Tab-separated table of C-alpha atoms and ligand atoms in Angstrom:
chain	number	residue	atom	x	y	z
A	1	MET	CA	172.098	24.257	-53.665
A	2	ILE	CA	171.355	27.180	-51.345
A	3	LEU	CA	173.132	29.559	-53.717
A	4	LYS	CA	170.915	28.274	-56.535
A	5	SER	CA	167.704	28.902	-54.599
A	6	VAL	CA	168.904	32.363	-53.581
A	7	THR	CA	169.869	33.411	-57.133
A	8	GLU	CA	166.636	32.025	-58.524
A	9	THR	CA	164.606	34.252	-56.161
A	10	ASP	CA	165.000	37.834	-54.944
A	11	GLY	CA	166.622	36.608	-51.740
A	12	LEU	CA	165.488	34.136	-49.098
A	13	SER	CA	164.144	34.885	-45.669
A	14	ILE	CA	166.370	33.556	-42.875
A	15	ALA	CA	163.606	31.060	-42.130
A	16	GLN	CA	163.598	29.738	-45.722
A	17	PHE	CA	167.371	29.496	-45.571
A	18	MET	CA	167.262	27.485	-42.322
A	19	GLN	CA	164.495	25.245	-43.631
A	20	THR	CA	166.371	24.523	-46.877
A	21	CYS	CA	169.689	23.895	-45.131
A	22	LEU	CA	168.107	21.546	-42.596
A	23	LEU	CA	165.412	19.719	-44.496
A	24	ASP	CA	165.931	19.949	-48.295
A	25	ILE	CA	165.038	16.525	-49.675
A	26	ASP	CA	168.380	15.951	-51.391
A	27	HIS	CA	170.799	18.205	-49.505
A	28	GLY	CA	169.198	18.983	-46.109
A	29	TYR	CA	171.346	18.463	-43.014
A	30	TYR	CA	168.934	16.164	-41.167
A	31	ARG	CA	168.365	14.108	-44.303
A	32	THR	CA	171.937	13.507	-45.294
A	33	GLN	CA	174.424	13.953	-42.443
A	34	LYS	CA	175.515	11.889	-39.449
A	35	VAL	CA	174.097	14.289	-36.918
A	36	PHE	CA	174.350	12.803	-33.409
A	37	GLY	CA	176.693	11.103	-30.980
A	38	ALA	CA	180.410	11.213	-30.258
A	39	ARG	CA	181.316	11.266	-33.951
A	40	GLY	CA	178.361	13.443	-35.036
A	41	ASP	CA	178.079	17.213	-34.938
A	42	PHE	CA	176.447	17.503	-31.553
A	43	VAL	CA	175.545	15.525	-28.444
A	44	THR	CA	172.097	15.910	-26.934
A	45	ALA	CA	170.992	15.165	-23.374
A	46	PRO	CA	169.588	11.657	-24.068
A	47	GLU	CA	172.849	10.805	-25.842
A	48	ILE	CA	174.847	11.899	-22.782
A	49	SER	CA	173.151	9.593	-20.297
A	50	GLN	CA	170.196	7.210	-19.972
A	51	MET	CA	169.259	9.152	-16.815
A	52	PHE	CA	167.764	11.983	-18.872
A	53	GLY	CA	165.226	9.700	-20.580
A	54	GLU	CA	164.503	7.867	-17.347
A	55	ILE	CA	163.609	11.118	-15.574
A	56	VAL	CA	161.507	12.318	-18.513
A	57	GLY	CA	159.731	8.914	-18.656
A	58	LEU	CA	158.874	9.045	-14.983
A	59	TRP	CA	157.634	12.661	-15.317
A	60	LEU	CA	155.328	11.609	-18.147
A	61	ALA	CA	154.084	8.591	-16.184
A	62	GLN	CA	153.495	10.756	-13.114
A	63	CYS	CA	151.375	13.183	-15.191
A	64	TRP	CA	149.436	10.222	-16.579
A	65	ILE	CA	148.777	8.901	-13.063
A	66	ALA	CA	147.807	12.387	-11.778
A	67	GLN	CA	145.247	12.604	-14.589
A	68	GLU	CA	143.736	9.261	-13.479
A	69	ARG	CA	145.473	6.992	-15.996
A	70	PRO	CA	143.476	7.731	-19.173
A	71	THR	CA	143.296	4.733	-21.530
A	72	PRO	CA	144.220	4.754	-24.369
A	73	PHE	CA	146.613	7.704	-24.661
A	74	THR	CA	149.240	8.925	-27.093
A	75	LEU	CA	152.882	9.118	-26.071
A	76	LEU	CA	154.270	11.672	-28.488
A	77	GLU	CA	157.805	12.749	-29.233
A	78	LEU	CA	158.655	15.659	-31.505
A	79	GLY	CA	161.957	15.347	-33.397
A	80	PRO	CA	163.199	12.103	-31.827
A	81	GLY	CA	166.665	12.093	-33.555
A	82	ARG	CA	168.107	8.578	-33.173
A	83	GLY	CA	165.249	7.467	-30.951
A	84	THR	CA	167.413	7.222	-27.835
A	85	LEU	CA	165.111	9.332	-25.604
A	86	MET	CA	162.002	7.351	-26.533
A	87	ALA	CA	163.874	4.066	-26.009
A	88	ASP	CA	164.863	5.211	-22.477
A	89	ILE	CA	161.333	6.440	-21.736
A	90	PHE	CA	159.978	3.082	-22.902
A	91	ARG	CA	162.355	1.166	-20.623
A	92	ALA	CA	161.852	3.445	-17.633
A	93	THR	CA	158.069	3.186	-17.760
A	94	ALA	CA	157.863	-0.610	-18.214
A	95	LYS	CA	157.047	-1.138	-14.534
A	96	VAL	CA	154.384	1.580	-14.289
A	97	ALA	CA	151.202	-0.522	-13.997
A	98	GLY	CA	148.954	-0.140	-17.058
A	99	PHE	CA	151.097	2.495	-18.811
A	100	HIS	CA	152.436	0.383	-21.671
A	101	GLU	CA	149.070	-1.290	-22.217
A	102	ALA	CA	147.410	2.086	-22.602
A	103	MET	CA	150.051	3.911	-24.662
A	104	GLN	CA	150.301	4.406	-28.373
A	105	ILE	CA	153.681	5.833	-29.403
A	106	VAL	CA	153.537	8.530	-32.082
A	107	LEU	CA	156.547	10.380	-33.503
A	108	VAL	CA	156.833	13.567	-35.556
A	109	GLU	CA	159.992	13.340	-37.687
A	110	ALA	CA	160.717	15.070	-41.001
A	111	SER	CA	163.810	13.072	-41.920
A	112	GLU	CA	163.441	9.638	-43.629
A	113	GLN	CA	166.986	8.749	-42.603
A	114	LEU	CA	166.227	9.426	-38.933
A	115	ARG	CA	162.878	7.627	-39.144
A	116	SER	CA	164.727	4.444	-40.053
A	117	LEU	CA	167.132	4.896	-37.116
A	118	GLN	CA	164.085	5.413	-34.846
A	119	LYS	CA	162.595	2.133	-36.123
A	120	LYS	CA	165.799	0.350	-35.080
A	121	SER	CA	165.878	1.936	-31.597
A	122	LEU	CA	162.300	0.995	-30.841
A	123	PRO	CA	161.999	-2.561	-32.117
A	124	SER	CA	159.544	-3.962	-29.643
A	125	ALA	CA	157.164	-0.984	-29.579
A	126	GLU	CA	154.234	-0.199	-31.804
A	127	VAL	CA	155.266	3.122	-33.289
A	128	SER	CA	153.660	5.357	-35.903
A	129	TRP	CA	154.664	8.664	-37.467
A	130	ILE	CA	152.513	11.644	-38.233
A	131	GLU	CA	153.273	14.762	-40.314
A	132	LYS	CA	151.387	17.356	-38.267
A	133	ILE	CA	149.774	17.823	-34.864
A	134	SER	CA	146.267	17.835	-36.374
A	135	GLN	CA	146.766	14.129	-37.205
A	136	LEU	CA	147.057	13.136	-33.537
A	137	PRO	CA	144.461	10.590	-32.444
A	138	GLU	CA	141.583	12.166	-30.546
A	139	GLN	CA	142.703	11.059	-27.107
A	140	PRO	CA	144.959	12.395	-24.309
A	141	VAL	CA	148.518	13.182	-25.350
A	142	PHE	CA	151.633	13.129	-23.181
A	143	PHE	CA	154.538	14.541	-25.133
A	144	VAL	CA	158.207	15.492	-24.975
A	145	ALA	CA	160.241	17.703	-27.309
A	146	ASN	CA	163.968	17.855	-26.577
A	147	GLU	CA	166.020	20.153	-28.805
A	148	PHE	CA	163.190	20.154	-31.322
A	149	PHE	CA	161.942	23.751	-31.332
A	150	ASP	CA	165.474	25.128	-31.777
A	151	ALA	CA	165.674	23.343	-35.110
A	152	LEU	CA	162.587	25.066	-36.520
A	153	PRO	CA	163.193	28.032	-38.818
A	154	VAL	CA	163.156	31.583	-37.418
A	155	HIS	CA	162.448	34.824	-39.212
A	156	GLN	CA	164.678	37.724	-38.213
A	157	PHE	CA	163.651	41.363	-38.160
A	158	GLN	CA	165.642	44.521	-37.538
A	159	ARG	CA	164.125	47.556	-35.914
A	160	GLN	CA	164.436	50.957	-37.613
A	161	ASN	CA	162.610	53.639	-35.698
A	162	ASP	CA	159.305	51.934	-34.877
A	163	LYS	CA	159.231	49.706	-37.936
A	164	TRP	CA	160.594	46.213	-38.488
A	165	PHE	CA	162.406	45.076	-41.650
A	166	GLU	CA	163.016	41.394	-42.371
A	167	ARG	CA	166.621	40.187	-42.753
A	168	GLN	CA	167.252	38.113	-45.828
A	169	ILE	CA	169.974	35.952	-47.381
A	170	ILE	CA	171.208	37.501	-50.631
A	171	SER	CA	173.777	36.430	-53.161
A	172	GLN	CA	176.377	38.911	-54.404
A	173	LYS	CA	178.924	37.744	-57.000
A	174	GLY	CA	178.403	34.152	-55.936
A	175	GLU	CA	178.819	34.858	-52.195
A	176	LEU	CA	176.010	34.587	-49.678
A	177	SER	CA	175.492	37.465	-47.288
A	178	ILE	CA	172.783	39.075	-45.166
A	179	GLY	CA	170.658	41.868	-46.563
A	180	ILE	CA	167.506	43.588	-45.501
A	181	CYS	CA	164.096	43.677	-47.135
A	182	PRO	CA	163.246	47.227	-48.331
A	183	HIS	CA	159.596	47.027	-47.177
A	184	ALA	CA	158.535	47.141	-43.537
A	185	SER	CA	156.886	43.972	-42.172
A	186	ASP	CA	153.313	44.068	-40.914
A	187	LEU	CA	153.608	40.889	-38.782
A	188	THR	CA	151.415	41.511	-35.711
A	189	GLN	CA	153.775	39.651	-33.295
A	190	LEU	CA	156.371	42.368	-33.878
A	191	GLN	CA	154.273	45.081	-32.252
A	192	ARG	CA	154.738	43.652	-28.764
A	193	ARG	CA	158.542	43.807	-29.165
A	194	ILE	CA	158.580	47.586	-29.514
A	195	ALA	CA	158.411	47.924	-25.705
A	196	ASP	CA	161.513	45.864	-24.927
A	197	THR	CA	163.836	46.721	-27.847
A	198	SER	CA	165.709	49.781	-29.191
A	199	ASP	CA	166.552	51.046	-32.614
A	200	GLY	CA	168.794	48.633	-34.534
A	201	ASP	CA	167.904	45.571	-32.440
A	202	ILE	CA	167.222	42.225	-34.097
A	203	VAL	CA	164.395	39.968	-32.953
A	204	GLU	CA	163.552	36.423	-34.065
A	205	ILE	CA	160.065	35.080	-34.688
A	206	ASN	CA	159.504	31.328	-35.012
A	207	LEU	CA	156.149	31.054	-36.755
A	208	MET	CA	156.290	27.280	-37.136
A	209	ALA	CA	157.094	26.786	-33.448
A	210	GLN	CA	154.276	29.071	-32.352
A	211	LYS	CA	151.803	27.250	-34.653
A	212	MET	CA	152.837	23.828	-33.309
A	213	ALA	CA	152.706	24.937	-29.680
A	214	LYS	CA	149.188	26.331	-30.264
A	215	ALA	CA	148.015	23.093	-31.873
A	216	LEU	CA	149.509	21.008	-29.037
A	217	SER	CA	147.925	23.254	-26.369
A	218	LYS	CA	144.539	22.976	-27.991
A	219	HIS	CA	144.816	19.193	-28.126
A	220	ILE	CA	145.845	19.065	-24.436
A	221	GLU	CA	143.022	21.359	-23.358
A	222	THR	CA	140.445	19.369	-25.365
A	223	PHE	CA	141.592	15.810	-24.724
A	224	SER	CA	143.858	16.278	-21.641
A	225	GLY	CA	147.467	15.183	-21.222
A	226	SER	CA	150.609	17.275	-20.748
A	227	GLY	CA	153.969	17.982	-22.361
A	228	LEU	CA	157.552	18.848	-21.632
A	229	ILE	CA	159.556	21.184	-23.845
A	230	VAL	CA	163.316	21.191	-23.203
A	231	ASP	CA	165.561	23.489	-25.157
A	232	TYR	CA	168.149	26.168	-24.968
A	233	GLY	CA	166.988	29.720	-24.998
A	234	ASP	CA	165.376	32.156	-22.608
A	235	TRP	CA	162.015	33.527	-21.558
A	236	VAL	CA	162.428	36.273	-24.210
A	237	SER	CA	165.152	36.132	-26.880
A	238	LEU	CA	166.874	39.178	-28.282
A	239	GLY	CA	169.380	39.505	-31.087
A	240	ASP	CA	170.655	37.114	-33.729
A	241	THR	CA	170.938	33.732	-31.969
A	242	ILE	CA	171.357	31.524	-35.004
A	243	GLN	CA	174.341	29.248	-34.804
A	244	ALA	CA	175.886	26.682	-37.087
A	245	VAL	CA	177.745	23.686	-35.650
A	246	LYS	CA	179.882	21.181	-37.481
A	247	ASP	CA	182.019	18.445	-35.859
A	248	GLN	CA	181.019	19.826	-32.426
A	249	LYS	CA	182.496	23.252	-33.299
A	250	GLN	CA	180.754	26.519	-34.069
A	251	VAL	CA	181.226	27.609	-37.700
A	252	ASP	CA	180.004	30.509	-39.861
A	253	ILE	CA	176.420	29.927	-41.039
A	254	PHE	CA	177.556	30.197	-44.660
A	255	ALA	CA	180.630	27.937	-44.226
A	256	ALA	CA	178.856	24.654	-44.960
A	257	PRO	CA	175.149	25.100	-45.728
A	258	GLY	CA	173.368	21.731	-45.539
A	259	LYS	CA	176.445	20.157	-43.902
A	260	SER	CA	176.322	21.984	-40.569
A	261	ASP	CA	173.549	22.031	-37.979
A	262	LEU	CA	171.628	25.303	-37.704
A	263	THR	CA	169.655	26.276	-34.620
A	264	ALA	CA	168.241	29.320	-32.942
A	265	HIS	CA	167.521	29.956	-29.288
A	266	VAL	CA	163.926	29.274	-28.267
A	267	ASP	CA	161.898	32.286	-27.217
A	268	PHE	CA	159.707	30.542	-24.608
A	269	ALA	CA	157.436	33.538	-23.979
A	270	ALA	CA	156.493	33.636	-27.674
A	271	LEU	CA	155.978	29.846	-27.679
A	272	VAL	CA	153.329	30.020	-24.940
A	273	THR	CA	151.629	33.315	-25.855
A	274	ASP	CA	147.890	32.837	-26.499
A	275	ILE	CA	147.966	29.060	-26.037
A	276	ALA	CA	144.755	27.236	-25.113
A	277	CYS	CA	146.038	25.303	-22.067
A	278	LYS	CA	148.133	26.338	-19.068
A	279	HIS	CA	151.932	26.494	-18.983
A	280	SER	CA	154.282	26.165	-16.081
A	281	ARG	CA	157.019	28.553	-15.117
A	282	LEU	CA	160.303	28.221	-17.080
A	283	VAL	CA	162.810	26.170	-15.040
A	284	PRO	CA	166.520	25.557	-15.711
A	285	GLN	CA	167.194	21.987	-16.790
A	286	GLY	CA	169.613	21.325	-13.908
A	287	LEU	CA	167.041	22.337	-11.293
A	288	PHE	CA	164.252	20.391	-13.007
A	289	LEU	CA	166.355	17.172	-13.139
A	290	GLU	CA	167.428	17.637	-9.526
A	291	ARG	CA	163.818	18.084	-8.401
A	292	LEU	CA	162.880	14.907	-10.194
A	293	GLY	CA	165.598	12.971	-8.426
A	294	ILE	CA	168.505	12.636	-10.888
A	295	THR	CA	171.096	12.637	-8.109
A	296	GLN	CA	169.467	9.687	-6.311
A	297	ARG	CA	169.278	7.848	-9.651
A	298	ALA	CA	172.919	8.708	-10.380
A	299	ASN	CA	173.980	7.282	-6.999
A	300	THR	CA	172.062	4.056	-7.603
A	301	LEU	CA	173.690	3.580	-11.006
A	302	ALA	CA	177.126	4.530	-9.625
A	303	ALA	CA	177.036	1.569	-7.252
A	304	TYR	CA	177.340	-0.765	-10.262
A	305	LEU	CA	180.220	1.124	-11.894
A	306	LYS	CA	183.942	1.562	-11.343
A	307	GLY	CA	187.070	2.995	-12.994
A	308	GLU	CA	186.574	4.831	-16.280
A	309	ALA	CA	182.865	3.941	-16.531
A	310	LEU	CA	182.268	5.550	-13.115
A	311	GLN	CA	184.198	8.689	-14.089
A	312	MET	CA	182.140	8.972	-17.305
A	313	HIS	CA	178.919	8.556	-15.358
A	314	ILE	CA	179.866	11.303	-12.887
A	315	ALA	CA	180.847	13.585	-15.804
A	316	ALA	CA	177.477	12.889	-17.511
A	317	HIS	CA	175.553	13.817	-14.377
A	318	ARG	CA	177.545	17.048	-14.153
A	319	ARG	CA	177.073	17.824	-17.833
A	320	LEU	CA	173.310	17.509	-17.623
A	321	THR	CA	172.831	19.471	-14.433
A	322	HIS	CA	175.729	21.870	-13.721
A	323	PRO	CA	175.095	25.580	-14.394
A	324	ASP	CA	178.449	25.828	-16.248
A	325	GLN	CA	177.312	23.087	-18.642
A	326	MET	CA	173.753	22.331	-19.765
A	327	GLY	CA	172.150	23.031	-16.371
A	328	SER	CA	171.212	26.692	-16.894
A	329	LEU	CA	171.458	27.276	-20.650
A	330	PHE	CA	168.831	24.611	-21.182
A	331	LYS	CA	165.352	25.307	-19.873
A	332	VAL	CA	162.211	23.266	-19.328
A	333	ILE	CA	158.569	24.316	-19.538
A	334	SER	CA	155.441	22.197	-19.375
A	335	LEU	CA	151.996	22.445	-20.898
A	336	TYR	CA	148.987	21.019	-19.078
A	337	PRO	CA	145.186	21.436	-18.980
A	338	THR	CA	143.666	24.417	-17.136
A	339	TYR	CA	141.688	21.883	-15.111
A	340	SER	CA	144.700	19.778	-13.927
A	341	PRO	CA	147.260	20.332	-11.161
A	342	THR	CA	150.711	21.771	-11.898
A	343	PRO	CA	152.988	18.853	-12.915
A	344	ALA	CA	155.876	17.589	-10.761
A	345	GLY	CA	159.070	19.666	-10.930
A	346	PHE	CA	157.144	22.924	-11.492
A	347	ASP	CA	154.888	22.921	-8.420
A	348	TYR	CA	156.867	25.108	-6.037
A	349	ALA	CA	156.806	28.741	-5.048
A	350	ALA	CA	159.302	31.128	-6.653
B	401	LIG	N1	165.319	15.030	-29.683
B	401	LIG	C1	166.508	14.470	-30.231
B	401	LIG	C2	166.999	15.139	-31.522
B	401	LIG	C3	167.071	16.630	-31.605
B	401	LIG	S1	167.592	17.192	-33.173
B	401	LIG	C4	167.600	14.426	-29.179
B	401	LIG	O1	167.411	15.020	-28.121
B	401	LIG	O2	168.627	13.762	-29.377
B	401	LIG	C5	166.105	17.752	-33.968
B	401	LIG	C6	165.212	16.647	-34.444
B	401	LIG	O3	164.016	17.285	-34.995
B	401	LIG	C7	165.705	15.746	-35.550
B	401	LIG	O4	165.189	14.483	-35.370
B	401	LIG	C8	165.173	16.424	-36.810
B	401	LIG	O5	165.151	15.610	-37.965
B	401	LIG	C9	163.776	16.818	-36.346
B	401	LIG	N2	163.169	17.928	-37.079
B	401	LIG	C10	163.734	19.113	-37.395
B	401	LIG	N3	162.869	19.916	-38.014
B	401	LIG	C11	161.709	19.214	-38.112
B	401	LIG	C12	160.407	19.498	-38.664
B	401	LIG	N4	160.145	20.691	-39.238
B	401	LIG	N5	159.451	18.567	-38.559
B	401	LIG	C13	159.729	17.370	-37.983
B	401	LIG	N6	160.911	17.035	-37.449
B	401	LIG	C14	161.923	17.922	-37.534
């Protein structure tokens, strides 16, 4: 399918390739494959332990309380996968007075297959789906996006002298490979990367992610609210970070197009450049979860467990927080209005 679209055009940008592999109506990865869980291709934080969703839920509720409990408000999740995170948030916030009465759950999900799984995970809640941020109800929004922005398509450019040339997927004798566009790109975002790169370097630009972050920030600044973005990546990304994963193993990006997951590291600086609201510092996931009390929560849950279940629980806590596991690779940043205090977990001196 990918080969067909490449041969029918003069080559695809890396972003078009990613988008087709992930979301093609008939062949796209998120639309056809069993993506998550122990037997899926990858395991995400909410699938590792309920504690992740509980902490995120309490963070969202705390922001809502700090902003004087606006009613009604939208509880938004971007790319909810199987719906596990939202189900945990829902459960964890049940006892926060007034929160459930005021909330309207809205999800952004491109895959029909995953939408139906989300319906099953959230049976008792009133949930609706929107296609784009501009369709959000005109009211405060409290949102979370876990491993969402890494799934959005990146363009890649290679530096030659002081010009940037886009990398493309080309087909030669029926084989896919990477080529380079003969014309220099005039994308304005590339200019600011001249200062921190050298000749031959590759940079990635995620236009869709930047557009969504801008729309979310504008909504937050106008109607209030706040959001949490959790993903792997760094403050600034450099080089080719695209990776393909199948059956929890890294594979070549051309080995199984449409049948392997494709992601790219999130460039957090680019995500928050020129946004309308404020953003917090970038914090490692492990530190963020610790600050929000994951270890106390883990100890409380541990008191009810023994044997193998206890060992699994301890391993899950370690996996989410330890620097050798997800603790440092994954980062957390929050968006909040310029007129509101810094949210919990980010309000400390460097
Ligand atoms: N947040 C979940 C799933 C992460 S996988 C978890 O932590 O388990 C990425 C999710 O984003 C999937 O649900 C995928 O279908 C969705 N997604 C990917 N690209 C999208 C797009 N362009 N628009 C909307 N949803 C998208």
